[in-house]
Amino acid sequence: MRLCAWYLYGEKHRGYALNPVANFHLQNGSVLWRINWMGDSSPRGIGASCGMMVNYRYFLEDTASNSALYLGSKQVRASEQVLALVSQFQQNSKL
């Protein structure tokens, strides 16, 4: 889950999220909200994402500012749960 959080939050292509689904939602002003272990246990889900599923949350009053922040300065808005996983990954990673 830490690696998944880092992949969605920290891995970038030209400054934007490497994952195309993450990039789509973040461009539209969402918050990277929650990572669900075994959220998709179908054979396709296991093969595509090791069974993990991600929730993006849209706070309607913040979508415009979140989108502008992401598109302008390439900053990802994320929940405390996701940021904690990112922090744990960074502490334990040799990258």
PDB file of N, CA and C in Angstrom:
ATOM      1  N   MET A   1       0.822  -1.186   0.000  1.00  0.00           N
ATOM      2  CA  MET A   1       0.000   0.000   0.000  1.00  0.00           C
ATOM      3  C   MET A   1       0.868   1.253   0.000  1.00  0.00           C
ATOM      4  N   ARG A   2       2.017   1.185   0.679  1.00  0.00           N
ATOM      5  CA  ARG A   2       2.926   2.340   0.666  1.00  0.00           C
ATOM      6  C   ARG A   2       3.457   2.590  -0.737  1.00  0.00           C
ATOM      7  N   LEU A   3       3.817   1.518  -1.422  1.00  0.00           N
ATOM      8  CA  LEU A   3       4.309   1.666  -2.787  1.00  0.00           C
ATOM      9  C   LEU A   3       3.222   2.202  -3.712  1.00  0.00           C
ATOM     10  N   CYS A   4       2.012   1.735  -3.545  1.00  0.00           N
ATOM     11  CA  CYS A   4       0.891   2.218  -4.338  1.00  0.00           C
ATOM     12  C   CYS A   4       0.670   3.712  -4.088  1.00  0.00           C
ATOM     13  N   ALA A   5       0.709   4.122  -2.823  1.00  0.00           N
ATOM     14  CA  ALA A   5       0.541   5.537  -2.483  1.00  0.00           C
ATOM     15  C   ALA A   5       1.623   6.374  -3.142  1.00  0.00           C
ATOM     16  N   TRP A   6       2.856   5.889  -3.081  1.00  0.00           N
ATOM     17  CA  TRP A   6       3.952   6.638  -3.704  1.00  0.00           C
ATOM     18  C   TRP A   6       3.772   6.705  -5.224  1.00  0.00           C
ATOM     19  N   TYR A   7       3.392   5.591  -5.819  1.00  0.00           N
ATOM     20  CA  TYR A   7       3.193   5.564  -7.268  1.00  0.00           C
ATOM     21  C   TYR A   7       2.149   6.601  -7.687  1.00  0.00           C
ATOM     22  N   LEU A   8       1.041   6.660  -6.982  1.00  0.00           N
ATOM     23  CA  LEU A   8      -0.035   7.583  -7.349  1.00  0.00           C
ATOM     24  C   LEU A   8       0.287   9.028  -6.978  1.00  0.00           C
ATOM     25  N   TYR A   9       0.996   9.234  -5.886  1.00  0.00           N
ATOM     26  CA  TYR A   9       1.259  10.577  -5.387  1.00  0.00           C
ATOM     27  C   TYR A   9       2.579  11.149  -5.906  1.00  0.00           C
ATOM     28  N   GLY A  10       3.592  10.308  -5.955  1.00  0.00           N
ATOM     29  CA  GLY A  10       4.939  10.826  -6.197  1.00  0.00           C
ATOM     30  C   GLY A  10       5.561  10.558  -7.542  1.00  0.00           C
ATOM     31  N   GLU A  11       5.142   9.494  -8.212  1.00  0.00           N
ATOM     32  CA  GLU A  11       5.738   9.190  -9.514  1.00  0.00           C
ATOM     33  C   GLU A  11       5.130  10.101 -10.572  1.00  0.00           C
ATOM     34  N   LYS A  12       5.989  10.802 -11.313  1.00  0.00           N
ATOM     35  CA  LYS A  12       5.512  11.830 -12.239  1.00  0.00           C
ATOM     36  C   LYS A  12       6.069  11.627 -13.643  1.00  0.00           C
ATOM     37  N   HIS A  13       5.317  12.143 -14.592  1.00  0.00           N
ATOM     38  CA  HIS A  13       5.753  12.257 -15.982  1.00  0.00           C
ATOM     39  C   HIS A  13       5.549  13.713 -16.376  1.00  0.00           C
ATOM     40  N   ARG A  14       6.649  14.405 -16.609  1.00  0.00           N
ATOM     41  CA  ARG A  14       6.591  15.844 -16.898  1.00  0.00           C
ATOM     42  C   ARG A  14       5.868  16.614 -15.797  1.00  0.00           C
ATOM     43  N   GLY A  15       6.004  16.144 -14.581  1.00  0.00           N
ATOM     44  CA  GLY A  15       5.439  16.818 -13.433  1.00  0.00           C
ATOM     45  C   GLY A  15       4.040  16.387 -13.030  1.00  0.00           C
ATOM     46  N   TYR A  16       3.383  15.604 -13.853  1.00  0.00           N
ATOM     47  CA  TYR A  16       2.014  15.162 -13.571  1.00  0.00           C
ATOM     48  C   TYR A  16       2.005  13.686 -13.217  1.00  0.00           C
ATOM     49  N   ALA A  17       0.925  13.240 -12.569  1.00  0.00           N
ATOM     50  CA  ALA A  17       0.814  11.851 -12.132  1.00  0.00           C
ATOM     51  C   ALA A  17       1.068  10.888 -13.290  1.00  0.00           C
ATOM     52  N   LEU A  18       1.878   9.905 -13.022  1.00  0.00           N
ATOM     53  CA  LEU A  18       2.230   8.911 -14.034  1.00  0.00           C
ATOM     54  C   LEU A  18       1.031   8.048 -14.419  1.00  0.00           C
ATOM     55  N   ASN A  19       0.194   7.731 -13.447  1.00  0.00           N
ATOM     56  CA  ASN A  19      -0.975   6.900 -13.698  1.00  0.00           C
ATOM     57  C   ASN A  19      -2.043   7.712 -14.422  1.00  0.00           C
ATOM     58  N   PRO A  20      -2.532   7.237 -15.579  1.00  0.00           N
ATOM     59  CA  PRO A  20      -3.501   8.036 -16.347  1.00  0.00           C
ATOM     60  C   PRO A  20      -4.834   8.255 -15.640  1.00  0.00           C
ATOM     61  N   VAL A  21      -5.289   7.304 -14.841  1.00  0.00           N
ATOM     62  CA  VAL A  21      -6.548   7.486 -14.114  1.00  0.00           C
ATOM     63  C   VAL A  21      -6.361   8.540 -13.022  1.00  0.00           C
ATOM     64  N   ALA A  22      -5.248   8.462 -12.305  1.00  0.00           N
ATOM     65  CA  ALA A  22      -4.953   9.473 -11.286  1.00  0.00           C
ATOM     66  C   ALA A  22      -4.868  10.846 -11.932  1.00  0.00           C
ATOM     67  N   ASN A  23      -4.153  10.939 -13.041  1.00  0.00           N
ATOM     68  CA  ASN A  23      -3.999  12.208 -13.742  1.00  0.00           C
ATOM     69  C   ASN A  23      -5.358  12.787 -14.132  1.00  0.00           C
ATOM     70  N   PHE A  24      -6.252  11.949 -14.639  1.00  0.00           N
ATOM     71  CA  PHE A  24      -7.590  12.390 -15.027  1.00  0.00           C
ATOM     72  C   PHE A  24      -8.328  13.013 -13.841  1.00  0.00           C
ATOM     73  N   HIS A  25      -8.381  12.279 -12.734  1.00  0.00           N
ATOM     74  CA  HIS A  25      -9.129  12.755 -11.576  1.00  0.00           C
ATOM     75  C   HIS A  25      -8.497  14.004 -10.965  1.00  0.00           C
ATOM     76  N   LEU A  26      -7.178  14.030 -10.894  1.00  0.00           N
ATOM     77  CA  LEU A  26      -6.510  15.188 -10.308  1.00  0.00           C
ATOM     78  C   LEU A  26      -6.680  16.429 -11.179  1.00  0.00           C
ATOM     79  N   GLN A  27      -6.642  16.260 -12.477  1.00  0.00           N
ATOM     80  CA  GLN A  27      -6.886  17.394 -13.375  1.00  0.00           C
ATOM     81  C   GLN A  27      -8.284  17.962 -13.170  1.00  0.00           C
ATOM     82  N   ASN A  28      -9.222  17.106 -12.805  1.00  0.00           N
ATOM     83  CA  ASN A  28     -10.598  17.530 -12.602  1.00  0.00           C
ATOM     84  C   ASN A  28     -10.876  18.017 -11.180  1.00  0.00           C
ATOM     85  N   GLY A  29      -9.840  18.105 -10.344  1.00  0.00           N
ATOM     86  CA  GLY A  29      -9.980  18.720  -9.042  1.00  0.00           C
ATOM     87  C   GLY A  29     -10.267  17.809  -7.879  1.00  0.00           C
ATOM     88  N   SER A  30     -10.030  16.527  -8.036  1.00  0.00           N
ATOM     89  CA  SER A  30     -10.297  15.602  -6.930  1.00  0.00           C
ATOM     90  C   SER A  30      -9.152  15.591  -5.924  1.00  0.00           C
ATOM     91  N   VAL A  31      -9.391  14.887  -4.831  1.00  0.00           N
ATOM     92  CA  VAL A  31      -8.380  14.619  -3.813  1.00  0.00           C
ATOM     93  C   VAL A  31      -8.100  13.122  -3.853  1.00  0.00           C
ATOM     94  N   LEU A  32      -6.832  12.744  -3.850  1.00  0.00           N
ATOM     95  CA  LEU A  32      -6.445  11.339  -3.746  1.00  0.00           C
ATOM     96  C   LEU A  32      -6.821  10.910  -2.335  1.00  0.00           C
ATOM     97  N   TRP A  33      -7.919  10.174  -2.198  1.00  0.00           N
ATOM     98  CA  TRP A  33      -8.583  10.029  -0.910  1.00  0.00           C
ATOM     99  C   TRP A  33      -8.226   8.773  -0.127  1.00  0.00           C
ATOM    100  N   ARG A  34      -8.319   7.615  -0.770  1.00  0.00           N
ATOM    101  CA  ARG A  34      -8.143   6.369  -0.006  1.00  0.00           C
ATOM    102  C   ARG A  34      -7.621   5.271  -0.920  1.00  0.00           C
ATOM    103  N   ILE A  35      -6.778   4.420  -0.356  1.00  0.00           N
ATOM    104  CA  ILE A  35      -6.291   3.231  -1.050  1.00  0.00           C
ATOM    105  C   ILE A  35      -6.871   2.033  -0.315  1.00  0.00           C
ATOM    106  N   ASN A  36      -7.524   1.168  -1.064  1.00  0.00           N
ATOM    107  CA  ASN A  36      -8.225   0.020  -0.495  1.00  0.00           C
ATOM    108  C   ASN A  36      -7.519  -1.283  -0.861  1.00  0.00           C
ATOM    109  N   TRP A  37      -6.984  -1.942   0.153  1.00  0.00           N
ATOM    110  CA  TRP A  37      -6.341  -3.239  -0.046  1.00  0.00           C
ATOM    111  C   TRP A  37      -7.407  -4.257  -0.449  1.00  0.00           C
ATOM    112  N   MET A  38      -7.169  -4.968  -1.526  1.00  0.00           N
ATOM    113  CA  MET A  38      -8.070  -5.988  -2.073  1.00  0.00           C
ATOM    114  C   MET A  38      -9.458  -5.413  -2.380  1.00  0.00           C
ATOM    115  N   GLY A  39      -9.485  -4.165  -2.797  1.00  0.00           N
ATOM    116  CA  GLY A  39     -10.736  -3.526  -3.188  1.00  0.00           C
ATOM    117  C   GLY A  39     -11.284  -4.088  -4.490  1.00  0.00           C
ATOM    118  N   ASP A  40     -10.411  -4.685  -5.294  1.00  0.00           N
ATOM    119  CA  ASP A  40     -10.833  -5.340  -6.547  1.00  0.00           C
ATOM    120  C   ASP A  40     -10.132  -6.687  -6.620  1.00  0.00           C
ATOM    121  N   SER A  41     -10.794  -7.710  -6.097  1.00  0.00           N
ATOM    122  CA  SER A  41     -10.177  -9.047  -6.044  1.00  0.00           C
ATOM    123  C   SER A  41     -10.529  -9.902  -7.254  1.00  0.00           C
ATOM    124  N   SER A  42     -11.094  -9.278  -8.291  1.00  0.00           N
ATOM    125  CA  SER A  42     -11.365 -10.021  -9.521  1.00  0.00           C
ATOM    126  C   SER A  42     -10.042 -10.386 -10.183  1.00  0.00           C
ATOM    127  N   PRO A  43     -10.027 -11.381 -11.052  1.00  0.00           N
ATOM    128  CA  PRO A  43      -8.781 -11.723 -11.742  1.00  0.00           C
ATOM    129  C   PRO A  43      -8.168 -10.521 -12.476  1.00  0.00           C
ATOM    130  N   ARG A  44      -9.003  -9.719 -13.092  1.00  0.00           N
ATOM    131  CA  ARG A  44      -8.488  -8.526 -13.790  1.00  0.00           C
ATOM    132  C   ARG A  44      -7.893  -7.526 -12.798  1.00  0.00           C
ATOM    133  N   GLY A  45      -8.578  -7.323 -11.662  1.00  0.00           N
ATOM    134  CA  GLY A  45      -8.080  -6.402 -10.638  1.00  0.00           C
ATOM    135  C   GLY A  45      -6.767  -6.855 -10.031  1.00  0.00           C
ATOM    136  N   ILE A  46      -6.647  -8.158  -9.805  1.00  0.00           N
ATOM    137  CA  ILE A  46      -5.392  -8.703  -9.274  1.00  0.00           C
ATOM    138  C   ILE A  46      -4.272  -8.487 -10.282  1.00  0.00           C
ATOM    139  N   GLY A  47      -4.549  -8.758 -11.544  1.00  0.00           N
ATOM    140  CA  GLY A  47      -3.526  -8.608 -12.577  1.00  0.00           C
ATOM    141  C   GLY A  47      -3.143  -7.167 -12.849  1.00  0.00           C
ATOM    142  N   ALA A  48      -4.098  -6.272 -12.801  1.00  0.00           N
ATOM    143  CA  ALA A  48      -3.836  -4.875 -13.158  1.00  0.00           C
ATOM    144  C   ALA A  48      -3.275  -4.058 -12.000  1.00  0.00           C
ATOM    145  N   SER A  49      -3.725  -4.351 -10.761  1.00  0.00           N
ATOM    146  CA  SER A  49      -3.325  -3.475  -9.652  1.00  0.00           C
ATOM    147  C   SER A  49      -3.097  -4.233  -8.351  1.00  0.00           C
ATOM    148  N   CYS A  50      -2.790  -5.516  -8.441  1.00  0.00           N
ATOM    149  CA  CYS A  50      -2.580  -6.351  -7.249  1.00  0.00           C
ATOM    150  C   CYS A  50      -3.781  -6.296  -6.319  1.00  0.00           C
ATOM    151  N   GLY A  51      -4.953  -6.040  -6.882  1.00  0.00           N
ATOM    152  CA  GLY A  51      -6.184  -6.022  -6.113  1.00  0.00           C
ATOM    153  C   GLY A  51      -6.501  -4.700  -5.433  1.00  0.00           C
ATOM    154  N   MET A  52      -5.611  -3.727  -5.560  1.00  0.00           N
ATOM    155  CA  MET A  52      -5.853  -2.445  -4.898  1.00  0.00           C
ATOM    156  C   MET A  52      -6.812  -1.583  -5.702  1.00  0.00           C
ATOM    157  N   MET A  53      -7.611  -0.820  -4.972  1.00  0.00           N
ATOM    158  CA  MET A  53      -8.530   0.114  -5.600  1.00  0.00           C
ATOM    159  C   MET A  53      -8.330   1.462  -4.908  1.00  0.00           C
ATOM    160  N   VAL A  54      -8.484   2.516  -5.678  1.00  0.00           N
ATOM    161  CA  VAL A  54      -8.257   3.863  -5.167  1.00  0.00           C
ATOM    162  C   VAL A  54      -9.544   4.661  -5.263  1.00  0.00           C
ATOM    163  N   ASN A  55      -9.805   5.459  -4.216  1.00  0.00           N
ATOM    164  CA  ASN A  55     -10.933   6.383  -4.245  1.00  0.00           C
ATOM    165  C   ASN A  55     -10.410   7.797  -4.411  1.00  0.00           C
ATOM    166  N   TYR A  56     -11.041   8.527  -5.298  1.00  0.00           N
ATOM    167  CA  TYR A  56     -10.797   9.950  -5.470  1.00  0.00           C
ATOM    168  C   TYR A  56     -12.047  10.655  -4.976  1.00  0.00           C
ATOM    169  N   ARG A  57     -11.867  11.690  -4.177  1.00  0.00           N
ATOM    170  CA  ARG A  57     -13.024  12.379  -3.614  1.00  0.00           C
ATOM    171  C   ARG A  57     -13.073  13.803  -4.163  1.00  0.00           C
ATOM    172  N   TYR A  58     -14.273  14.196  -4.544  1.00  0.00           N
ATOM    173  CA  TYR A  58     -14.507  15.530  -5.074  1.00  0.00           C
ATOM    174  C   TYR A  58     -15.256  16.353  -4.043  1.00  0.00           C
ATOM    175  N   PHE A  59     -14.613  17.396  -3.537  1.00  0.00           N
ATOM    176  CA  PHE A  59     -15.273  18.386  -2.705  1.00  0.00           C
ATOM    177  C   PHE A  59     -15.649  19.517  -3.660  1.00  0.00           C
ATOM    178  N   LEU A  60     -16.929  19.638  -3.958  1.00  0.00           N
ATOM    179  CA  LEU A  60     -17.364  20.544  -5.018  1.00  0.00           C
ATOM    180  C   LEU A  60     -16.856  21.966  -4.842  1.00  0.00           C
ATOM    181  N   GLU A  61     -16.792  22.430  -3.602  1.00  0.00           N
ATOM    182  CA  GLU A  61     -16.330  23.802  -3.383  1.00  0.00           C
ATOM    183  C   GLU A  61     -14.832  23.970  -3.623  1.00  0.00           C
ATOM    184  N   ASP A  62     -14.092  22.848  -3.700  1.00  0.00           N
ATOM    185  CA  ASP A  62     -12.637  22.902  -3.871  1.00  0.00           C
ATOM    186  C   ASP A  62     -12.151  22.414  -5.226  1.00  0.00           C
ATOM    187  N   THR A  63     -13.035  21.912  -6.071  1.00  0.00           N
ATOM    188  CA  THR A  63     -12.560  21.301  -7.329  1.00  0.00           C
ATOM    189  C   THR A  63     -11.810  22.295  -8.203  1.00  0.00           C
ATOM    190  N   ALA A  64     -12.300  23.508  -8.336  1.00  0.00           N
ATOM    191  CA  ALA A  64     -11.630  24.488  -9.199  1.00  0.00           C
ATOM    192  C   ALA A  64     -10.232  24.820  -8.675  1.00  0.00           C
ATOM    193  N   SER A  65     -10.119  25.056  -7.371  1.00  0.00           N
ATOM    194  CA  SER A  65      -8.804  25.393  -6.812  1.00  0.00           C
ATOM    195  C   SER A  65      -7.859  24.185  -6.826  1.00  0.00           C
ATOM    196  N   ASN A  66      -8.380  22.975  -6.562  1.00  0.00           N
ATOM    197  CA  ASN A  66      -7.540  21.772  -6.636  1.00  0.00           C
ATOM    198  C   ASN A  66      -7.029  21.551  -8.050  1.00  0.00           C
ATOM    199  N   SER A  67      -7.900  21.731  -9.032  1.00  0.00           N
ATOM    200  CA  SER A  67      -7.515  21.563 -10.422  1.00  0.00           C
ATOM    201  C   SER A  67      -6.445  22.582 -10.805  1.00  0.00           C
ATOM    202  N   ALA A  68      -6.645  23.831 -10.427  1.00  0.00           N
ATOM    203  CA  ALA A  68      -5.677  24.889 -10.747  1.00  0.00           C
ATOM    204  C   ALA A  68      -4.328  24.607 -10.077  1.00  0.00           C
ATOM    205  N   LEU A  69      -4.358  24.135  -8.838  1.00  0.00           N
ATOM    206  CA  LEU A  69      -3.129  23.805  -8.114  1.00  0.00           C
ATOM    207  C   LEU A  69      -2.371  22.687  -8.828  1.00  0.00           C
ATOM    208  N   TYR A  70      -3.092  21.670  -9.252  1.00  0.00           N
ATOM    209  CA  TYR A  70      -2.463  20.533  -9.939  1.00  0.00           C
ATOM    210  C   TYR A  70      -1.933  20.945 -11.308  1.00  0.00           C
ATOM    211  N   LEU A  71      -2.751  21.626 -12.088  1.00  0.00           N
ATOM    212  CA  LEU A  71      -2.342  22.004 -13.439  1.00  0.00           C
ATOM    213  C   LEU A  71      -1.268  23.087 -13.431  1.00  0.00           C
ATOM    214  N   GLY A  72      -1.337  23.992 -12.458  1.00  0.00           N
ATOM    215  CA  GLY A  72      -0.393  25.099 -12.419  1.00  0.00           C
ATOM    216  C   GLY A  72       0.934  24.751 -11.771  1.00  0.00           C
ATOM    217  N   SER A  73       0.875  24.204 -10.563  1.00  0.00           N
ATOM    218  CA  SER A  73       2.121  23.923  -9.843  1.00  0.00           C
ATOM    219  C   SER A  73       2.369  22.436  -9.627  1.00  0.00           C
ATOM    220  N   LYS A  74       1.522  21.602 -10.213  1.00  0.00           N
ATOM    221  CA  LYS A  74       1.702  20.145 -10.234  1.00  0.00           C
ATOM    222  C   LYS A  74       1.698  19.530  -8.831  1.00  0.00           C
ATOM    223  N   GLN A  75       0.915  20.130  -7.935  1.00  0.00           N
ATOM    224  CA  GLN A  75       0.786  19.617  -6.578  1.00  0.00           C
ATOM    225  C   GLN A  75      -0.458  18.752  -6.460  1.00  0.00           C
ATOM    226  N   VAL A  76      -0.295  17.595  -5.844  1.00  0.00           N
ATOM    227  CA  VAL A  76      -1.387  16.641  -5.669  1.00  0.00           C
ATOM    228  C   VAL A  76      -1.993  16.844  -4.286  1.00  0.00           C
ATOM    229  N   ARG A  77      -3.291  17.018  -4.234  1.00  0.00           N
ATOM    230  CA  ARG A  77      -4.009  17.063  -2.962  1.00  0.00           C
ATOM    231  C   ARG A  77      -4.331  15.629  -2.569  1.00  0.00           C
ATOM    232  N   ALA A  78      -4.014  15.282  -1.331  1.00  0.00           N
ATOM    233  CA  ALA A  78      -4.228  13.914  -0.854  1.00  0.00           C
ATOM    234  C   ALA A  78      -4.691  13.935   0.594  1.00  0.00           C
ATOM    235  N   SER A  79      -5.394  12.875   0.977  1.00  0.00           N
ATOM    236  CA  SER A  79      -5.888  12.732   2.350  1.00  0.00           C
ATOM    237  C   SER A  79      -4.742  12.392   3.292  1.00  0.00           C
ATOM    238  N   GLU A  80      -5.045  12.490   4.586  1.00  0.00           N
ATOM    239  CA  GLU A  80      -4.061  12.126   5.607  1.00  0.00           C
ATOM    240  C   GLU A  80      -3.649  10.660   5.481  1.00  0.00           C
ATOM    241  N   GLN A  81      -4.599   9.778   5.142  1.00  0.00           N
ATOM    242  CA  GLN A  81      -4.291   8.353   4.997  1.00  0.00           C
ATOM    243  C   GLN A  81      -3.242   8.144   3.915  1.00  0.00           C
ATOM    244  N   VAL A  82      -3.446   8.780   2.781  1.00  0.00           N
ATOM    245  CA  VAL A  82      -2.515   8.625   1.663  1.00  0.00           C
ATOM    246  C   VAL A  82      -1.173   9.266   2.003  1.00  0.00           C
ATOM    247  N   LEU A  83      -1.190  10.454   2.595  1.00  0.00           N
ATOM    248  CA  LEU A  83       0.062  11.135   2.947  1.00  0.00           C
ATOM    249  C   LEU A  83       0.856  10.344   3.977  1.00  0.00           C
ATOM    250  N   ALA A  84       0.171   9.676   4.905  1.00  0.00           N
ATOM    251  CA  ALA A  84       0.869   8.829   5.885  1.00  0.00           C
ATOM    252  C   ALA A  84       1.556   7.657   5.183  1.00  0.00           C
ATOM    253  N   LEU A  85       0.883   7.048   4.233  1.00  0.00           N
ATOM    254  CA  LEU A  85       1.495   5.945   3.472  1.00  0.00           C
ATOM    255  C   LEU A  85       2.682   6.438   2.662  1.00  0.00           C
ATOM    256  N   VAL A  86       2.563   7.618   2.065  1.00  0.00           N
ATOM    257  CA  VAL A  86       3.675   8.203   1.296  1.00  0.00           C
ATOM    258  C   VAL A  86       4.865   8.442   2.224  1.00  0.00           C
ATOM    259  N   SER A  87       4.612   8.989   3.387  1.00  0.00           N
ATOM    260  CA  SER A  87       5.672   9.258   4.350  1.00  0.00           C
ATOM    261  C   SER A  87       6.363   7.966   4.790  1.00  0.00           C
ATOM    262  N   GLN A  88       5.578   6.929   5.056  1.00  0.00           N
ATOM    263  CA  GLN A  88       6.160   5.631   5.431  1.00  0.00           C
ATOM    264  C   GLN A  88       7.011   5.073   4.307  1.00  0.00           C
ATOM    265  N   PHE A  89       6.539   5.219   3.073  1.00  0.00           N
ATOM    266  CA  PHE A  89       7.315   4.749   1.928  1.00  0.00           C
ATOM    267  C   PHE A  89       8.646   5.496   1.854  1.00  0.00           C
ATOM    268  N   GLN A  90       8.607   6.813   1.998  1.00  0.00           N
ATOM    269  CA  GLN A  90       9.816   7.625   1.887  1.00  0.00           C
ATOM    270  C   GLN A  90      10.812   7.285   2.986  1.00  0.00           C
ATOM    271  N   GLN A  91      10.337   6.992   4.189  1.00  0.00           N
ATOM    272  CA  GLN A  91      11.216   6.642   5.295  1.00  0.00           C
ATOM    273  C   GLN A  91      11.897   5.296   5.079  1.00  0.00           C
ATOM    274  N   ASN A  92      11.213   4.377   4.424  1.00  0.00           N
ATOM    275  CA  ASN A  92      11.741   3.017   4.267  1.00  0.00           C
ATOM    276  C   ASN A  92      12.323   2.736   2.902  1.00  0.00           C
ATOM    277  N   SER A  93      12.227   3.680   1.994  1.00  0.00           N
ATOM    278  CA  SER A  93      12.672   3.456   0.617  1.00  0.00           C
ATOM    279  C   SER A  93      14.149   3.766   0.451  1.00  0.00           C
ATOM    280  N   LYS A  94      14.745   3.071  -0.471  1.00  0.00           N
ATOM    281  CA  LYS A  94      16.123   3.333  -0.828  1.00  0.00           C
ATOM    282  C   LYS A  94      16.214   4.106  -2.147  1.00  0.00           C
ATOM    283  N   LEU A  95      15.079   4.644  -2.604  1.00  0.00           N
ATOM    284  CA  LEU A  95      15.069   5.426  -3.847  1.00  0.00           C
ATOM    285  C   LEU A  95      15.710   6.774  -3.641  1.00  0.00           C
TER     286      LEU A  95
END
